[in-house]
mmCIF file of C-alpha atoms in Angstrom:
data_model
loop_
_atom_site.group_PDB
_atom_site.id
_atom_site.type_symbol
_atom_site.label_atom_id
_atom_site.label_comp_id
_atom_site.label_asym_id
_atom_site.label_seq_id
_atom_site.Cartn_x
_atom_site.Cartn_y
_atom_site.Cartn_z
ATOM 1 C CA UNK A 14 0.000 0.000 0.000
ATOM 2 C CA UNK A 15 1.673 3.398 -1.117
ATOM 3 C CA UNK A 16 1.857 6.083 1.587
ATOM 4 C CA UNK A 17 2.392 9.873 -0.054
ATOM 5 C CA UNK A 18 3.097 12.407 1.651
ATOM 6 C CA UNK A 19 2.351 15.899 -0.779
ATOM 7 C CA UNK A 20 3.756 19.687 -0.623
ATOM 8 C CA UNK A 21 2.380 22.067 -2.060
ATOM 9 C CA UNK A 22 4.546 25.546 -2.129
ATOM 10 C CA UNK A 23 2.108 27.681 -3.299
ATOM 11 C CA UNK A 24 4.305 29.478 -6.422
ATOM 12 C CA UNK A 25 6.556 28.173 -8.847
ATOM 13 C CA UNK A 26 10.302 27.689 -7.152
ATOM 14 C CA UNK A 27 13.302 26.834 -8.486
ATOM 15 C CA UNK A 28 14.082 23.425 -6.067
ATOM 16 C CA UNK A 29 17.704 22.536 -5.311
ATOM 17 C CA UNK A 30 17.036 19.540 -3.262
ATOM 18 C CA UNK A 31 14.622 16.850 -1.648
ATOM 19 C CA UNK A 32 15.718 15.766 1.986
ATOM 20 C CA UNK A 33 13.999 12.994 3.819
ATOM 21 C CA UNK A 34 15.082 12.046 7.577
ATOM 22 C CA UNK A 35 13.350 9.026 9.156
ATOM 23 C CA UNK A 36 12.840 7.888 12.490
ATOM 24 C CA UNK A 37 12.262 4.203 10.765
ATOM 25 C CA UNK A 38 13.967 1.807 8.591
ATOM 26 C CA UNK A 39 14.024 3.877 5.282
ATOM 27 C CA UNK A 40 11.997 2.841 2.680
ATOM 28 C CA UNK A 41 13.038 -0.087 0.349
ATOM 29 C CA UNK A 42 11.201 1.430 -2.533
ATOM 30 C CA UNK A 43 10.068 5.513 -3.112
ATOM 31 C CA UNK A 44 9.645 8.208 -5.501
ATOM 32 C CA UNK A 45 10.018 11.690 -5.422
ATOM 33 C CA UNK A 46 7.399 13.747 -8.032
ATOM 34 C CA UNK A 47 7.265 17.379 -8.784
ATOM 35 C CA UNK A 48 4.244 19.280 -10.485
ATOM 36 C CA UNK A 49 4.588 22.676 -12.273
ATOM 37 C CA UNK A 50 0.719 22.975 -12.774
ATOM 38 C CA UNK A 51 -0.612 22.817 -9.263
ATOM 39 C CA UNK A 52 -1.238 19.472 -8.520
ATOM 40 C CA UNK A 53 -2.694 18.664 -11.953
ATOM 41 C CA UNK A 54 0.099 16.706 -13.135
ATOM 42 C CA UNK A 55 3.232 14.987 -11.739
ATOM 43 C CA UNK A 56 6.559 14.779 -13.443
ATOM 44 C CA UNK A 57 8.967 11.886 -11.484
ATOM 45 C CA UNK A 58 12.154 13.741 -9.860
ATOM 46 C CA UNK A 59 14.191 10.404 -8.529
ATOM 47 C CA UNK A 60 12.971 6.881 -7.831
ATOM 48 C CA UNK A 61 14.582 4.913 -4.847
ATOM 49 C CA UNK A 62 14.454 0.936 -4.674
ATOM 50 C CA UNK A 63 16.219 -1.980 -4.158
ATOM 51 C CA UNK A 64 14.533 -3.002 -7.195
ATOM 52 C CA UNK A 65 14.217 -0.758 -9.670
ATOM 53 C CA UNK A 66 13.903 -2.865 -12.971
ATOM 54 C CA UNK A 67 10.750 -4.601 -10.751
ATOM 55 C CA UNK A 68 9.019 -1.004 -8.874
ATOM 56 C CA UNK A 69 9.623 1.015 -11.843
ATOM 57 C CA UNK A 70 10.842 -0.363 -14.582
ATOM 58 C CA UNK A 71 14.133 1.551 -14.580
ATOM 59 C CA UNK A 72 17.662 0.605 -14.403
ATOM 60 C CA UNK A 73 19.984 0.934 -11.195
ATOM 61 C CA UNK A 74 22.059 3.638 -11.402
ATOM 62 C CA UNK A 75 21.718 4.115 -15.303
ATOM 63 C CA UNK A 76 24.024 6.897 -16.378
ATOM 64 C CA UNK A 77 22.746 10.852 -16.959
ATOM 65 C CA UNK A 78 23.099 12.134 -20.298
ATOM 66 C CA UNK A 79 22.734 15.929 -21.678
ATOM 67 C CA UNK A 80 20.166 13.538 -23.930
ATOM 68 C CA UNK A 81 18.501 12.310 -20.758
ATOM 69 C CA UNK A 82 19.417 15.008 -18.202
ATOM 70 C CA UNK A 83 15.767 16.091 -17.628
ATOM 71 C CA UNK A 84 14.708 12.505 -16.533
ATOM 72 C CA UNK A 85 14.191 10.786 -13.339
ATOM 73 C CA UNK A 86 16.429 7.774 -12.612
ATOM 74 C CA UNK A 87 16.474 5.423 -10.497
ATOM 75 C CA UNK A 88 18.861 4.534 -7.431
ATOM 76 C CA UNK A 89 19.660 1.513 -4.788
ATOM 77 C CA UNK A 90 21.657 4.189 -2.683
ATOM 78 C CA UNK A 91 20.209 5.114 0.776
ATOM 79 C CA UNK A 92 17.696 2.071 0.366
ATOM 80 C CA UNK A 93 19.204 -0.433 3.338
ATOM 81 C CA UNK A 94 17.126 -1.233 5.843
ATOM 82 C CA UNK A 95 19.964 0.256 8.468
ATOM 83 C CA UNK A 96 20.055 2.511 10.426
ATOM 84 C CA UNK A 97 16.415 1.677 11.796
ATOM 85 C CA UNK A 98 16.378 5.027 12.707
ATOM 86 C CA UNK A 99 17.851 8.403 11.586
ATOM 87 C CA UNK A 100 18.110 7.112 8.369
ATOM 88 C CA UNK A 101 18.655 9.991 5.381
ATOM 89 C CA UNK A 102 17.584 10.354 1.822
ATOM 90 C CA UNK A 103 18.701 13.652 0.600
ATOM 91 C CA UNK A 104 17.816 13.754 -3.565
ATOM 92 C CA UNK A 105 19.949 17.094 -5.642
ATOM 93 C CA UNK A 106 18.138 17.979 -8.307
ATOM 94 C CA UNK A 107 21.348 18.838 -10.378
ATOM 95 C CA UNK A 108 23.045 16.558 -8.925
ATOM 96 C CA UNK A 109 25.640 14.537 -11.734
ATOM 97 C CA UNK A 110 23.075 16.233 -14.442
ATOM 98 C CA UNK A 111 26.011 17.183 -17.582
ATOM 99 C CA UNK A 112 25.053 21.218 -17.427
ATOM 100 C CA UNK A 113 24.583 22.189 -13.752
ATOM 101 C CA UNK A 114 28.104 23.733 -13.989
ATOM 102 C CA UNK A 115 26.355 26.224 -16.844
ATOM 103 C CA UNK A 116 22.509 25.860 -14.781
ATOM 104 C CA UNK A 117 22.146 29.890 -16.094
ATOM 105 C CA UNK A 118 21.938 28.518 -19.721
ATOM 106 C CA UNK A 119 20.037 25.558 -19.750
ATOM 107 C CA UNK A 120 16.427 25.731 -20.178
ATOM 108 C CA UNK A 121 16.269 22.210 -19.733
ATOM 109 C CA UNK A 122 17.383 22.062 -16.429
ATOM 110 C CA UNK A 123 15.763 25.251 -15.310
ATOM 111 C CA UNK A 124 12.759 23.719 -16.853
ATOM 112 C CA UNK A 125 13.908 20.398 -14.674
ATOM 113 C CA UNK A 126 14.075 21.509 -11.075
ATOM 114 C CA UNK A 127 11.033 24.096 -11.556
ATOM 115 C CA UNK A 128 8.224 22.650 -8.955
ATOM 116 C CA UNK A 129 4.918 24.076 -7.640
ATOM 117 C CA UNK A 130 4.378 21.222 -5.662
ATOM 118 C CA UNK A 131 6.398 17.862 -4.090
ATOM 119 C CA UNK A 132 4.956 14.690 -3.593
ATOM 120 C CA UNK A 133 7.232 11.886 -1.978
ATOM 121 C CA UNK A 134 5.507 8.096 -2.223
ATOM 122 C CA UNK A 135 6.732 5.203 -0.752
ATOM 123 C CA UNK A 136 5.827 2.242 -1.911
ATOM 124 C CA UNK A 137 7.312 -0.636 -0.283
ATOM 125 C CA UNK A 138 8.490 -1.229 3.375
ATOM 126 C CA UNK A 139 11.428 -3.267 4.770
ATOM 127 C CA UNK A 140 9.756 -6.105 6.701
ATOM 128 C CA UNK A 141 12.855 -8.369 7.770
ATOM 129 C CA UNK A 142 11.824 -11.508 5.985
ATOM 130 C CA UNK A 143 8.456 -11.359 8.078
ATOM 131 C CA UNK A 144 6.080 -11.546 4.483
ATOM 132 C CA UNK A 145 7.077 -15.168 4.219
ATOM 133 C CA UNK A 146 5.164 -16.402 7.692
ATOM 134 C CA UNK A 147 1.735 -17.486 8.074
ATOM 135 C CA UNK A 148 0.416 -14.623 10.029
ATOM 136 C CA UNK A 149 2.324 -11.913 7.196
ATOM 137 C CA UNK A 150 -1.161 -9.446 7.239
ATOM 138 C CA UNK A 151 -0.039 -9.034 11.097
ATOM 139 C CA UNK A 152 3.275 -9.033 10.436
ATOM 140 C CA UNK A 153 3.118 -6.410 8.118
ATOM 141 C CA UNK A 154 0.356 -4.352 10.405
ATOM 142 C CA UNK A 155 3.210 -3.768 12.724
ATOM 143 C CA UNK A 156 4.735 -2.125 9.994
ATOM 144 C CA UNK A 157 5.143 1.871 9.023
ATOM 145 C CA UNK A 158 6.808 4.642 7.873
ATOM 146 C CA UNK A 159 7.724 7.786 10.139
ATOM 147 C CA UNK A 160 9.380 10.636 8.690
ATOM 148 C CA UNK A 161 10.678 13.613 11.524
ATOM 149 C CA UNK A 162 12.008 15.961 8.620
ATOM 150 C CA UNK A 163 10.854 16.739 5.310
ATOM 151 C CA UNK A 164 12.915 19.664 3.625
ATOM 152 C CA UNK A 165 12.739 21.203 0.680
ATOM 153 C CA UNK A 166 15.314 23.818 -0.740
ATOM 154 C CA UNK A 167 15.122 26.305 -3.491
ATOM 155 C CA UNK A 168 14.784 29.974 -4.389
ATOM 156 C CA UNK A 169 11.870 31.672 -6.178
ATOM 157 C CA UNK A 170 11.459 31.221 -10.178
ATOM 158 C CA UNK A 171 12.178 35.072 -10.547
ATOM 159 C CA UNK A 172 15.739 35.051 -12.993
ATOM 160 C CA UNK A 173 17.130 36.157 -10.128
ATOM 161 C CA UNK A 174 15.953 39.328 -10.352
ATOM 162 C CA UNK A 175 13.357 39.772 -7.309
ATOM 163 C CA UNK A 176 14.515 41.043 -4.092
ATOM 164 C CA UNK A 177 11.799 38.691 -2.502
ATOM 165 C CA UNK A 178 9.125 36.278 -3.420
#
């Protein structure tokens, strides 16, 4: 069962980074989305599994591109079960993307970390082995996610040019 957990920031921002800290195991599958309509529509920002070929149908770790630098990919990092608490996930949105050194330039990456909205889901829990016994639906009732920090970092989509938002 997929738990989401949704932002909404009110204007359109220019987001530098996604940062997750849990007071549980981390998730062994999630994916962070980003909307520049309002909610309307969701764009993927980073997938996180264990299994990516099998959650999303994306390869681990598959290499960014400038062909493919305005596309989600998918990661096994920050996935391990341990620590069972205090666990991070911390997503940059320009992170290893080919023209973050020349971000001023690139409408495709301004384009790419432009948000009006976050929405993290997780999608699939660590369970330590426990769906394989008999009583699994209690098993997996004891279960959950608990997040004690969502943050989200970025600076107004003015060019720069606004003294405030």
């Amino acid at each position: 069962q997929n738990v989401t957990l949704t932002l909404s920031l009110g204007k359109k921002f220019e987001v530098t980074y996604v940062s997750l800290q849990f007071c549980s195991p981390r998730p062994e599958s999630m994916a962070i989305f980003k909307s520049m309509d309002y909610g309307k529509s969701w764009v993927p920002f980073q997938f996180y599994s264990t299994q990516c070929r099998k959650m999303y149908n994306k390869p681990n770790k598959a290499v960014i591109t400038k062909q493919n630098e305005q596309e989600a990919i998918c990661t096994d990092s920050h996935t391990d079960m341990h620590p069972l608490s205090g666990g991070l996930i911390a997503f940059s949105t320009l992170d290893g993307r080919p023209s973050a050194h020349d971000f001023d330039n690139s409408p495709v990456l301004q384009d790419w970390v432009t948000a009006t909205d976050i929405k993290v889901v997780f999608s699939r829990l660590h369970t330590f082995g426990d769906e394989n016994e008999d009583d699994s639906e209690l098993a997996r009732d004891s279960y959950f996610y608990a997040v004690s920090d969502l943050q989200v970092g970025g600076r107004c989509k003015c060019n720069g040019h606004a003294s405030r938002c």
